[in-house]
Amino acid sequence: MTGTKLRTRYSKEITPKDDGKTVTVAGWVHEIRDLGGLTFVVLRDRDGTMQVTLIKNKVKDKLFDVVRGLSRESVVSISGIIKREEKAPNGYEIIPNEILVLSKAKSPLPLDVTGKVGADLDTRLDARFMDLRRAEIQPVFKIRHHVLTAVRDFLESKGFIEIQTPKIVATATEGGTALFPITYFEREAFLGQSPQLYKQIMMATGLDRVYEIGPIFRAEEHDTRKHLNEVTSIDVEASFVTHEEVMSILEETVKHVYAHVLKHCDRELDAIGVKLSVPKTPFRRLRYEKALEIAKAQEECKDMEWGDDLDTAAEKAVGEKVGEHYFIVDWPTELKPYYVQPYGDKPEICKAFDLMHPKVELASGSQRVHSYDLLVKRIKAQGLDPEGFEFYLDAFRYGMPPHAGWGMGVERLLMSIVDMANIREAVLFPRDRRRLSP
Ligand code: AMO
């Protein structure tokens, strides 16, 4: 070994120009090709693969024995000399003088990391640690990291500060049906569906612009390609602004995310075969009424009426027609939660918006009710009891500025960027109706 280090370089850091230098690399045994007097070990690290070449009479016999005893996916550290080799995949190979087996993998493997043998999504998620070793899977999570970095960068540049609010809560926010109850000592409590009430309470503190990136829990029975029971949500709330201003912050956030991913993730996008272009802003604003009209032109949706929520078929019809990001605005008040501000002159519609990607809803938000009296009225109108909302309502009693905000699911955003068919692929360890482990 060169010194005592298990790794001195990643595969990406080595080039053919390093010919003759000594190096220690480490990773997983991706493949072994034994051609008699010539054996290739394809070693995989975080950044890709590299070729280690054992030639009879040029490397110690003992190393051939070590390699013969190796199983695929074992973890090794290899020290040797870098040799320029045009026929090798990266233009170099490593001629080993020491191979250290750090962890021997059992066989058979639960999944084929090389991707030659396919596996269904359930099998892949059961062995997720190994699935994530695959060259077209791991990049998704590097992109996810960059998506979140971009969101933070952008919001901070607009004066937002990051907050954390409780996830063990006493009340529903988005309607009572989708709550996970938990036992909280001798009381019943719930897992938070949304930081909605807390981010609004923050508007009564004078901090003015806050965001949170954290888990939300939805006890929805849905078993679909776009629903999870645990989601990471980007939540934004701002004071002294209208819903139109936060819509513009939202579309600019999305645009910034695309630009950032394009700039920082070219290798990852290549690895999963995605071509991105930055969406143009402002996104189209489509009134609910108009969206309904487009949907109704489809046979499947022809019986829809004003006041009906836009279901998956309707979303699909409108998405296909528009073909790019768009907002649906001016929703029927009764379709949206109590905290959404109705129009003063037309209270049957409200200042709510949904941000849509042609294939999936990405975010929703609104101008909020900031008048205490109206809020109590709206809570009652939705058949809820204001008593359960005392801690929230209190913040509206002593000076609450007008405010607006939105929430966007990270997985929905990611699945729309990398064009995934199933949202479970956008999260490391998805939680759905059937899956609680790993
Ligand atoms: P809403 O309930 O529309 O609004 O949620 C906001 C966004 O969160 C994501 N999302 C989900 N993603 C996957 N699976 C789910 N089960 C799921 N549920 C929600 C979506 C959705 O658009 N408090 C409001 C936001 C606000 O007004 O600020 C809210 O939670 O991307």
PDB file of N, CA and C in Angstrom, residues 230-320:
ATOM      1  N   GLU A 230     -45.173   9.913   2.483  1.00  0.00           N
ATOM      2  CA  GLU A 230     -44.219  10.842   3.094  1.00  0.00           C
ATOM      3  C   GLU A 230     -43.530  11.584   1.954  1.00  0.00           C
ATOM      4  N   VAL A 231     -43.619  12.904   2.011  1.00  0.00           N
ATOM      5  CA  VAL A 231     -43.139  13.753   0.916  1.00  0.00           C
ATOM      6  C   VAL A 231     -42.162  14.758   1.519  1.00  0.00           C
ATOM      7  N   THR A 232     -41.194  15.224   0.737  1.00  0.00           N
ATOM      8  CA  THR A 232     -40.407  16.386   1.183  1.00  0.00           C
ATOM      9  C   THR A 232     -41.007  17.610   0.506  1.00  0.00           C
ATOM     10  N   SER A 233     -41.397  18.550   1.323  1.00  0.00           N
ATOM     11  CA  SER A 233     -42.090  19.719   0.775  1.00  0.00           C
ATOM     12  C   SER A 233     -41.241  20.980   0.920  1.00  0.00           C
ATOM     13  N   ILE A 234     -41.274  21.786  -0.137  1.00  0.00           N
ATOM     14  CA  ILE A 234     -40.654  23.124  -0.074  1.00  0.00           C
ATOM     15  C   ILE A 234     -41.806  24.082   0.199  1.00  0.00           C
ATOM     16  N   ASP A 235     -41.787  24.692   1.356  1.00  0.00           N
ATOM     17  CA  ASP A 235     -42.871  25.600   1.736  1.00  0.00           C
ATOM     18  C   ASP A 235     -42.362  27.023   1.856  1.00  0.00           C
ATOM     19  N   VAL A 236     -43.111  27.934   1.264  1.00  0.00           N
ATOM     20  CA  VAL A 236     -42.702  29.340   1.243  1.00  0.00           C
ATOM     21  C   VAL A 236     -43.844  30.189   1.773  1.00  0.00           C
ATOM     22  N   GLU A 237     -43.530  31.217   2.546  1.00  0.00           N
ATOM     23  CA  GLU A 237     -44.557  32.162   2.980  1.00  0.00           C
ATOM     24  C   GLU A 237     -43.941  33.547   3.036  1.00  0.00           C
ATOM     25  N   ALA A 238     -44.675  34.557   2.549  1.00  0.00           N
ATOM     26  CA  ALA A 238     -44.147  35.925   2.525  1.00  0.00           C
ATOM     27  C   ALA A 238     -45.231  36.924   2.892  1.00  0.00           C
ATOM     28  N   SER A 239     -44.823  37.964   3.623  1.00  0.00           N
ATOM     29  CA  SER A 239     -45.755  39.011   4.040  1.00  0.00           C
ATOM     30  C   SER A 239     -45.740  40.184   3.080  1.00  0.00           C
ATOM     31  N   PHE A 240     -46.809  40.969   3.131  1.00  0.00           N
ATOM     32  CA  PHE A 240     -46.936  42.196   2.325  1.00  0.00           C
ATOM     33  C   PHE A 240     -46.797  41.920   0.833  1.00  0.00           C
ATOM     34  N   VAL A 241     -47.257  40.763   0.415  1.00  0.00           N
ATOM     35  CA  VAL A 241     -47.250  40.433  -1.018  1.00  0.00           C
ATOM     36  C   VAL A 241     -48.606  39.826  -1.400  1.00  0.00           C
ATOM     37  N   THR A 242     -48.837  39.780  -2.689  1.00  0.00           N
ATOM     38  CA  THR A 242     -50.076  39.169  -3.195  1.00  0.00           C
ATOM     39  C   THR A 242     -49.761  37.763  -3.707  1.00  0.00           C
ATOM     40  N   HIS A 243     -50.846  37.031  -4.035  1.00  0.00           N
ATOM     41  CA  HIS A 243     -50.631  35.698  -4.612  1.00  0.00           C
ATOM     42  C   HIS A 243     -49.865  35.816  -5.928  1.00  0.00           C
ATOM     43  N   GLU A 244     -50.112  36.921  -6.664  1.00  0.00           N
ATOM     44  CA  GLU A 244     -49.398  37.066  -7.945  1.00  0.00           C
ATOM     45  C   GLU A 244     -47.886  37.169  -7.722  1.00  0.00           C
ATOM     46  N   GLU A 245     -47.498  37.872  -6.656  1.00  0.00           N
ATOM     47  CA  GLU A 245     -46.054  37.998  -6.400  1.00  0.00           C
ATOM     48  C   GLU A 245     -45.421  36.655  -6.007  1.00  0.00           C
ATOM     49  N   VAL A 246     -46.145  35.854  -5.222  1.00  0.00           N
ATOM     50  CA  VAL A 246     -45.531  34.562  -4.866  1.00  0.00           C
ATOM     51  C   VAL A 246     -45.574  33.570  -6.034  1.00  0.00           C
ATOM     52  N   MET A 247     -46.509  33.776  -6.956  1.00  0.00           N
ATOM     53  CA  MET A 247     -46.497  32.944  -8.172  1.00  0.00           C
ATOM     54  C   MET A 247     -45.242  33.252  -8.973  1.00  0.00           C
ATOM     55  N   SER A 248     -44.904  34.509  -9.001  1.00  0.00           N
ATOM     56  CA  SER A 248     -43.704  34.861  -9.758  1.00  0.00           C
ATOM     57  C   SER A 248     -42.443  34.317  -9.067  1.00  0.00           C
ATOM     58  N   ILE A 249     -42.427  34.342  -7.722  1.00  0.00           N
ATOM     59  CA  ILE A 249     -41.291  33.726  -7.000  1.00  0.00           C
ATOM     60  C   ILE A 249     -41.232  32.222  -7.318  1.00  0.00           C
ATOM     61  N   LEU A 250     -42.399  31.600  -7.385  1.00  0.00           N
ATOM     62  CA  LEU A 250     -42.456  30.154  -7.656  1.00  0.00           C
ATOM     63  C   LEU A 250     -41.930  29.829  -9.057  1.00  0.00           C
ATOM     64  N   GLU A 251     -42.379  30.562 -10.049  1.00  0.00           N
ATOM     65  CA  GLU A 251     -41.924  30.217 -11.412  1.00  0.00           C
ATOM     66  C   GLU A 251     -40.434  30.520 -11.578  1.00  0.00           C
ATOM     67  N   GLU A 252     -39.977  31.579 -10.908  1.00  0.00           N
ATOM     68  CA  GLU A 252     -38.546  31.880 -10.999  1.00  0.00           C
ATOM     69  C   GLU A 252     -37.718  30.833 -10.238  1.00  0.00           C
ATOM     70  N   THR A 253     -38.272  30.298  -9.152  1.00  0.00           N
ATOM     71  CA  THR A 253     -37.578  29.217  -8.430  1.00  0.00           C
ATOM     72  C   THR A 253     -37.407  28.018  -9.362  1.00  0.00           C
ATOM     73  N   VAL A 254     -38.495  27.645 -10.030  1.00  0.00           N
ATOM     74  CA  VAL A 254     -38.439  26.475 -10.926  1.00  0.00           C
ATOM     75  C   VAL A 254     -37.421  26.731 -12.046  1.00  0.00           C
ATOM     76  N   LYS A 255     -37.470  27.904 -12.607  1.00  0.00           N
ATOM     77  CA  LYS A 255     -36.542  28.239 -13.693  1.00  0.00           C
ATOM     78  C   LYS A 255     -35.084  28.162 -13.204  1.00  0.00           C
ATOM     79  N   HIS A 256     -34.850  28.702 -12.010  1.00  0.00           N
ATOM     80  CA  HIS A 256     -33.500  28.682 -11.448  1.00  0.00           C
ATOM     81  C   HIS A 256     -33.023  27.244 -11.197  1.00  0.00           C
ATOM     82  N   VAL A 257     -33.939  26.395 -10.738  1.00  0.00           N
ATOM     83  CA  VAL A 257     -33.591  24.990 -10.495  1.00  0.00           C
ATOM     84  C   VAL A 257     -33.130  24.340 -11.810  1.00  0.00           C
ATOM     85  N   TYR A 258     -33.877  24.545 -12.879  1.00  0.00           N
ATOM     86  CA  TYR A 258     -33.499  23.954 -14.169  1.00  0.00           C
ATOM     87  C   TYR A 258     -32.121  24.464 -14.601  1.00  0.00           C
ATOM     88  N   ALA A 259     -31.913  25.762 -14.482  1.00  0.00           N
ATOM     89  CA  ALA A 259     -30.637  26.338 -14.938  1.00  0.00           C
ATOM     90  C   ALA A 259     -29.485  25.778 -14.107  1.00  0.00           C
ATOM     91  N   HIS A 260     -29.699  25.650 -12.797  1.00  0.00           N
ATOM     92  CA  HIS A 260     -28.660  25.144 -11.893  1.00  0.00           C
ATOM     93  C   HIS A 260     -28.335  23.676 -12.206  1.00  0.00           C
ATOM     94  N   VAL A 261     -29.389  22.893 -12.425  1.00  0.00           N
ATOM     95  CA  VAL A 261     -29.184  21.465 -12.725  1.00  0.00           C
ATOM     96  C   VAL A 261     -28.439  21.321 -14.054  1.00  0.00           C
ATOM     97  N   LEU A 262     -28.831  22.125 -15.028  1.00  0.00           N
ATOM     98  CA  LEU A 262     -28.137  22.069 -16.326  1.00  0.00           C
ATOM     99  C   LEU A 262     -26.657  22.402 -16.177  1.00  0.00           C
ATOM    100  N   LYS A 263     -26.374  23.374 -15.307  1.00  0.00           N
ATOM    101  CA  LYS A 263     -24.993  23.814 -15.133  1.00  0.00           C
ATOM    102  C   LYS A 263     -24.145  22.806 -14.351  1.00  0.00           C
ATOM    103  N   HIS A 264     -24.752  22.152 -13.367  1.00  0.00           N
ATOM    104  CA  HIS A 264     -23.954  21.324 -12.451  1.00  0.00           C
ATOM    105  C   HIS A 264     -24.102  19.818 -12.656  1.00  0.00           C
ATOM    106  N   CYS A 265     -25.053  19.382 -13.464  1.00  0.00           N
ATOM    107  CA  CYS A 265     -25.344  17.944 -13.518  1.00  0.00           C
ATOM    108  C   CYS A 265     -25.249  17.374 -14.927  1.00  0.00           C
ATOM    109  N   ASP A 266     -24.338  17.865 -15.765  1.00  0.00           N
ATOM    110  CA  ASP A 266     -24.323  17.348 -17.136  1.00  0.00           C
ATOM    111  C   ASP A 266     -24.006  15.845 -17.181  1.00  0.00           C
ATOM    112  N   ARG A 267     -23.064  15.391 -16.345  1.00  0.00           N
ATOM    113  CA  ARG A 267     -22.736  13.951 -16.307  1.00  0.00           C
ATOM    114  C   ARG A 267     -23.938  13.123 -15.877  1.00  0.00           C
ATOM    115  N   GLU A 268     -24.635  13.625 -14.857  1.00  0.00           N
ATOM    116  CA  GLU A 268     -25.777  12.885 -14.311  1.00  0.00           C
ATOM    117  C   GLU A 268     -26.917  12.832 -15.335  1.00  0.00           C
ATOM    118  N   LEU A 269     -27.176  13.959 -15.990  1.00  0.00           N
ATOM    119  CA  LEU A 269     -28.254  13.990 -16.988  1.00  0.00           C
ATOM    120  C   LEU A 269     -27.924  13.047 -18.143  1.00  0.00           C
ATOM    121  N   ASP A 270     -26.651  13.043 -18.540  1.00  0.00           N
ATOM    122  CA  ASP A 270     -26.202  12.128 -19.595  1.00  0.00           C
ATOM    123  C   ASP A 270     -26.423  10.678 -19.177  1.00  0.00           C
ATOM    124  N   ALA A 271     -26.033  10.375 -17.924  1.00  0.00           N
ATOM    125  CA  ALA A 271     -26.109   8.992 -17.442  1.00  0.00           C
ATOM    126  C   ALA A 271     -27.546   8.465 -17.467  1.00  0.00           C
ATOM    127  N   ILE A 272     -28.515   9.364 -17.239  1.00  0.00           N
ATOM    128  CA  ILE A 272     -29.901   8.864 -17.263  1.00  0.00           C
ATOM    129  C   ILE A 272     -30.610   9.221 -18.566  1.00  0.00           C
ATOM    130  N   GLY A 273     -29.862   9.822 -19.477  1.00  0.00           N
ATOM    131  CA  GLY A 273     -30.403  10.072 -20.822  1.00  0.00           C
ATOM    132  C   GLY A 273     -31.474  11.141 -20.866  1.00  0.00           C
ATOM    133  N   VAL A 274     -31.284  12.218 -20.094  1.00  0.00           N
ATOM    134  CA  VAL A 274     -32.281  13.298 -20.097  1.00  0.00           C
ATOM    135  C   VAL A 274     -31.699  14.562 -20.720  1.00  0.00           C
ATOM    136  N   LYS A 275     -32.460  15.142 -21.629  1.00  0.00           N
ATOM    137  CA  LYS A 275     -32.070  16.434 -22.211  1.00  0.00           C
ATOM    138  C   LYS A 275     -32.976  17.500 -21.607  1.00  0.00           C
ATOM    139  N   LEU A 276     -32.369  18.508 -21.003  1.00  0.00           N
ATOM    140  CA  LEU A 276     -33.164  19.536 -20.323  1.00  0.00           C
ATOM    141  C   LEU A 276     -33.077  20.852 -21.058  1.00  0.00           C
ATOM    142  N   SER A 277     -34.160  21.609 -21.009  1.00  0.00           N
ATOM    143  CA  SER A 277     -34.011  23.018 -21.384  1.00  0.00           C
ATOM    144  C   SER A 277     -34.731  23.841 -20.327  1.00  0.00           C
ATOM    145  N   VAL A 278     -34.232  25.052 -20.116  1.00  0.00           N
ATOM    146  CA  VAL A 278     -34.774  25.887 -19.047  1.00  0.00           C
ATOM    147  C   VAL A 278     -36.137  26.437 -19.501  1.00  0.00           C
ATOM    148  N   PRO A 279     -37.183  26.219 -18.699  1.00  0.00           N
ATOM    149  CA  PRO A 279     -38.495  26.726 -19.115  1.00  0.00           C
ATOM    150  C   PRO A 279     -38.531  28.256 -19.130  1.00  0.00           C
ATOM    151  N   LYS A 280     -39.303  28.785 -20.044  1.00  0.00           N
ATOM    152  CA  LYS A 280     -39.408  30.255 -20.145  1.00  0.00           C
ATOM    153  C   LYS A 280     -40.464  30.769 -19.184  1.00  0.00           C
ATOM    154  N   THR A 281     -40.154  31.895 -18.542  1.00  0.00           N
ATOM    155  CA  THR A 281     -41.134  32.525 -17.650  1.00  0.00           C
ATOM    156  C   THR A 281     -41.570  33.841 -18.295  1.00  0.00           C
ATOM    157  N   PRO A 282     -42.707  34.418 -17.939  1.00  0.00           N
ATOM    158  CA  PRO A 282     -43.719  33.867 -17.037  1.00  0.00           C
ATOM    159  C   PRO A 282     -44.467  32.682 -17.643  1.00  0.00           C
ATOM    160  N   PHE A 283     -44.864  31.754 -16.748  1.00  0.00           N
ATOM    161  CA  PHE A 283     -45.667  30.622 -17.203  1.00  0.00           C
ATOM    162  C   PHE A 283     -47.082  31.122 -17.507  1.00  0.00           C
ATOM    163  N   ARG A 284     -47.746  30.392 -18.377  1.00  0.00           N
ATOM    164  CA  ARG A 284     -49.107  30.761 -18.737  1.00  0.00           C
ATOM    165  C   ARG A 284     -50.033  30.663 -17.523  1.00  0.00           C
ATOM    166  N   ARG A 285     -50.957  31.625 -17.406  1.00  0.00           N
ATOM    167  CA  ARG A 285     -51.983  31.594 -16.353  1.00  0.00           C
ATOM    168  C   ARG A 285     -53.297  31.189 -17.001  1.00  0.00           C
ATOM    169  N   LEU A 286     -53.867  30.106 -16.526  1.00  0.00           N
ATOM    170  CA  LEU A 286     -55.103  29.593 -17.091  1.00  0.00           C
ATOM    171  C   LEU A 286     -56.154  29.643 -16.000  1.00  0.00           C
ATOM    172  N   ARG A 287     -57.287  30.304 -16.238  1.00  0.00           N
ATOM    173  CA  ARG A 287     -58.326  30.342 -15.207  1.00  0.00           C
ATOM    174  C   ARG A 287     -58.945  28.939 -15.068  1.00  0.00           C
ATOM    175  N   TYR A 288     -59.368  28.619 -13.880  1.00  0.00           N
ATOM    176  CA  TYR A 288     -59.999  27.310 -13.628  1.00  0.00           C
ATOM    177  C   TYR A 288     -61.089  27.030 -14.666  1.00  0.00           C
ATOM    178  N   GLU A 289     -61.897  28.082 -14.913  1.00  0.00           N
ATOM    179  CA  GLU A 289     -63.015  27.969 -15.852  1.00  0.00           C
ATOM    180  C   GLU A 289     -62.554  27.498 -17.230  1.00  0.00           C
ATOM    181  N   LYS A 290     -61.432  28.068 -17.659  1.00  0.00           N
ATOM    182  CA  LYS A 290     -60.881  27.749 -18.974  1.00  0.00           C
ATOM    183  C   LYS A 290     -60.328  26.309 -18.975  1.00  0.00           C
ATOM    184  N   ALA A 291     -59.635  25.964 -17.865  1.00  0.00           N
ATOM    185  CA  ALA A 291     -59.083  24.605 -17.749  1.00  0.00           C
ATOM    186  C   ALA A 291     -60.218  23.580 -17.819  1.00  0.00           C
ATOM    187  N   LEU A 292     -61.314  23.907 -17.152  1.00  0.00           N
ATOM    188  CA  LEU A 292     -62.474  23.012 -17.151  1.00  0.00           C
ATOM    189  C   LEU A 292     -63.025  22.846 -18.571  1.00  0.00           C
ATOM    190  N   GLU A 293     -63.078  23.958 -19.281  1.00  0.00           N
ATOM    191  CA  GLU A 293     -63.592  23.933 -20.655  1.00  0.00           C
ATOM    192  C   GLU A 293     -62.717  23.027 -21.541  1.00  0.00           C
ATOM    193  N   ILE A 294     -61.395  23.138 -21.363  1.00  0.00           N
ATOM    194  CA  ILE A 294     -60.470  22.293 -22.152  1.00  0.00           C
ATOM    195  C   ILE A 294     -60.698  20.818 -21.800  1.00  0.00           C
ATOM    196  N   ALA A 295     -60.816  20.556 -20.483  1.00  0.00           N
ATOM    197  CA  ALA A 295     -61.002  19.169 -20.039  1.00  0.00           C
ATOM    198  C   ALA A 295     -62.300  18.599 -20.602  1.00  0.00           C
ATOM    199  N   LYS A 296     -63.369  19.417 -20.574  1.00  0.00           N
ATOM    200  CA  LYS A 296     -64.692  18.930 -20.993  1.00  0.00           C
ATOM    201  C   LYS A 296     -64.764  18.545 -22.467  1.00  0.00           C
ATOM    202  N   ALA A 297     -63.807  19.042 -23.232  1.00  0.00           N
ATOM    203  CA  ALA A 297     -63.771  18.685 -24.656  1.00  0.00           C
ATOM    204  C   ALA A 297     -63.390  17.210 -24.848  1.00  0.00           C
ATOM    205  N   GLN A 298     -62.836  16.618 -23.760  1.00  0.00           N
ATOM    206  CA  GLN A 298     -62.484  15.194 -23.813  1.00  0.00           C
ATOM    207  C   GLN A 298     -63.682  14.348 -23.417  1.00  0.00           C
ATOM    208  N   GLU A 299     -63.880  13.257 -24.105  1.00  0.00           N
ATOM    209  CA  GLU A 299     -64.990  12.350 -23.819  1.00  0.00           C
ATOM    210  C   GLU A 299     -65.045  11.989 -22.317  1.00  0.00           C
ATOM    211  N   GLU A 300     -63.872  11.631 -21.782  1.00  0.00           N
ATOM    212  CA  GLU A 300     -63.789  11.174 -20.393  1.00  0.00           C
ATOM    213  C   GLU A 300     -64.264  12.217 -19.384  1.00  0.00           C
ATOM    214  N   CYS A 301     -64.125  13.499 -19.742  1.00  0.00           N
ATOM    215  CA  CYS A 301     -64.398  14.582 -18.789  1.00  0.00           C
ATOM    216  C   CYS A 301     -65.652  15.374 -19.154  1.00  0.00           C
ATOM    217  N   LYS A 302     -66.411  14.909 -20.132  1.00  0.00           N
ATOM    218  CA  LYS A 302     -67.479  15.751 -20.669  1.00  0.00           C
ATOM    219  C   LYS A 302     -68.582  16.077 -19.653  1.00  0.00           C
ATOM    220  N   ASP A 303     -68.716  15.234 -18.610  1.00  0.00           N
ATOM    221  CA  ASP A 303     -69.776  15.487 -17.632  1.00  0.00           C
ATOM    222  C   ASP A 303     -69.324  16.359 -16.462  1.00  0.00           C
ATOM    223  N   MET A 304     -68.099  16.842 -16.504  1.00  0.00           N
ATOM    224  CA  MET A 304     -67.624  17.662 -15.387  1.00  0.00           C
ATOM    225  C   MET A 304     -68.397  18.975 -15.324  1.00  0.00           C
ATOM    226  N   GLU A 305     -68.547  19.482 -14.096  1.00  0.00           N
ATOM    227  CA  GLU A 305     -69.272  20.742 -13.928  1.00  0.00           C
ATOM    228  C   GLU A 305     -68.435  21.718 -13.131  1.00  0.00           C
ATOM    229  N   TRP A 306     -68.804  22.996 -13.240  1.00  0.00           N
ATOM    230  CA  TRP A 306     -68.125  24.038 -12.469  1.00  0.00           C
ATOM    231  C   TRP A 306     -68.188  23.658 -10.983  1.00  0.00           C
ATOM    232  N   GLY A 307     -67.054  23.698 -10.311  1.00  0.00           N
ATOM    233  CA  GLY A 307     -67.032  23.316  -8.891  1.00  0.00           C
ATOM    234  C   GLY A 307     -66.405  21.937  -8.685  1.00  0.00           C
ATOM    235  N   ASP A 308     -66.277  21.163  -9.783  1.00  0.00           N
ATOM    236  CA  ASP A 308     -65.609  19.855  -9.663  1.00  0.00           C
ATOM    237  C   ASP A 308     -64.100  20.059  -9.626  1.00  0.00           C
ATOM    238  N   ASP A 309     -63.433  19.225  -8.842  1.00  0.00           N
ATOM    239  CA  ASP A 309     -61.971  19.302  -8.834  1.00  0.00           C
ATOM    240  C   ASP A 309     -61.457  18.725 -10.151  1.00  0.00           C
ATOM    241  N   LEU A 310     -60.280  19.177 -10.573  1.00  0.00           N
ATOM    242  CA  LEU A 310     -59.721  18.650 -11.826  1.00  0.00           C
ATOM    243  C   LEU A 310     -59.005  17.342 -11.494  1.00  0.00           C
ATOM    244  N   ASP A 311     -59.570  16.235 -11.932  1.00  0.00           N
ATOM    245  CA  ASP A 311     -58.974  14.935 -11.609  1.00  0.00           C
ATOM    246  C   ASP A 311     -57.827  14.623 -12.587  1.00  0.00           C
ATOM    247  N   THR A 312     -57.269  13.440 -12.433  1.00  0.00           N
ATOM    248  CA  THR A 312     -56.108  13.078 -13.254  1.00  0.00           C
ATOM    249  C   THR A 312     -56.408  13.175 -14.750  1.00  0.00           C
ATOM    250  N   ALA A 313     -57.619  12.730 -15.154  1.00  0.00           N
ATOM    251  CA  ALA A 313     -57.961  12.765 -16.585  1.00  0.00           C
ATOM    252  C   ALA A 313     -58.031  14.214 -17.074  1.00  0.00           C
ATOM    253  N   ALA A 314     -58.599  15.080 -16.242  1.00  0.00           N
ATOM    254  CA  ALA A 314     -58.715  16.490 -16.625  1.00  0.00           C
ATOM    255  C   ALA A 314     -57.331  17.136 -16.697  1.00  0.00           C
ATOM    256  N   GLU A 315     -56.505  16.841 -15.678  1.00  0.00           N
ATOM    257  CA  GLU A 315     -55.130  17.377 -15.672  1.00  0.00           C
ATOM    258  C   GLU A 315     -54.390  16.951 -16.932  1.00  0.00           C
ATOM    259  N   LYS A 316     -54.600  15.698 -17.329  1.00  0.00           N
ATOM    260  CA  LYS A 316     -53.907  15.160 -18.499  1.00  0.00           C
ATOM    261  C   LYS A 316     -54.359  15.901 -19.763  1.00  0.00           C
ATOM    262  N   ALA A 317     -55.670  16.102 -19.864  1.00  0.00           N
ATOM    263  CA  ALA A 317     -56.220  16.775 -21.052  1.00  0.00           C
ATOM    264  C   ALA A 317     -55.653  18.189 -21.158  1.00  0.00           C
ATOM    265  N   VAL A 318     -55.652  18.910 -20.040  1.00  0.00           N
ATOM    266  CA  VAL A 318     -55.175  20.296 -20.077  1.00  0.00           C
ATOM    267  C   VAL A 318     -53.661  20.317 -20.323  1.00  0.00           C
ATOM    268  N   GLY A 319     -52.946  19.425 -19.639  1.00  0.00           N
ATOM    269  CA  GLY A 319     -51.485  19.341 -19.796  1.00  0.00           C
ATOM    270  C   GLY A 319     -51.082  19.101 -21.240  1.00  0.00           C
ATOM    271  N   GLU A 320     -51.812  18.205 -21.897  1.00  0.00           N
ATOM    272  CA  GLU A 320     -51.485  17.903 -23.302  1.00  0.00           C
ATOM    273  C   GLU A 320     -51.742  19.106 -24.195  1.00  0.00           C
TER     274      GLU A 320
END
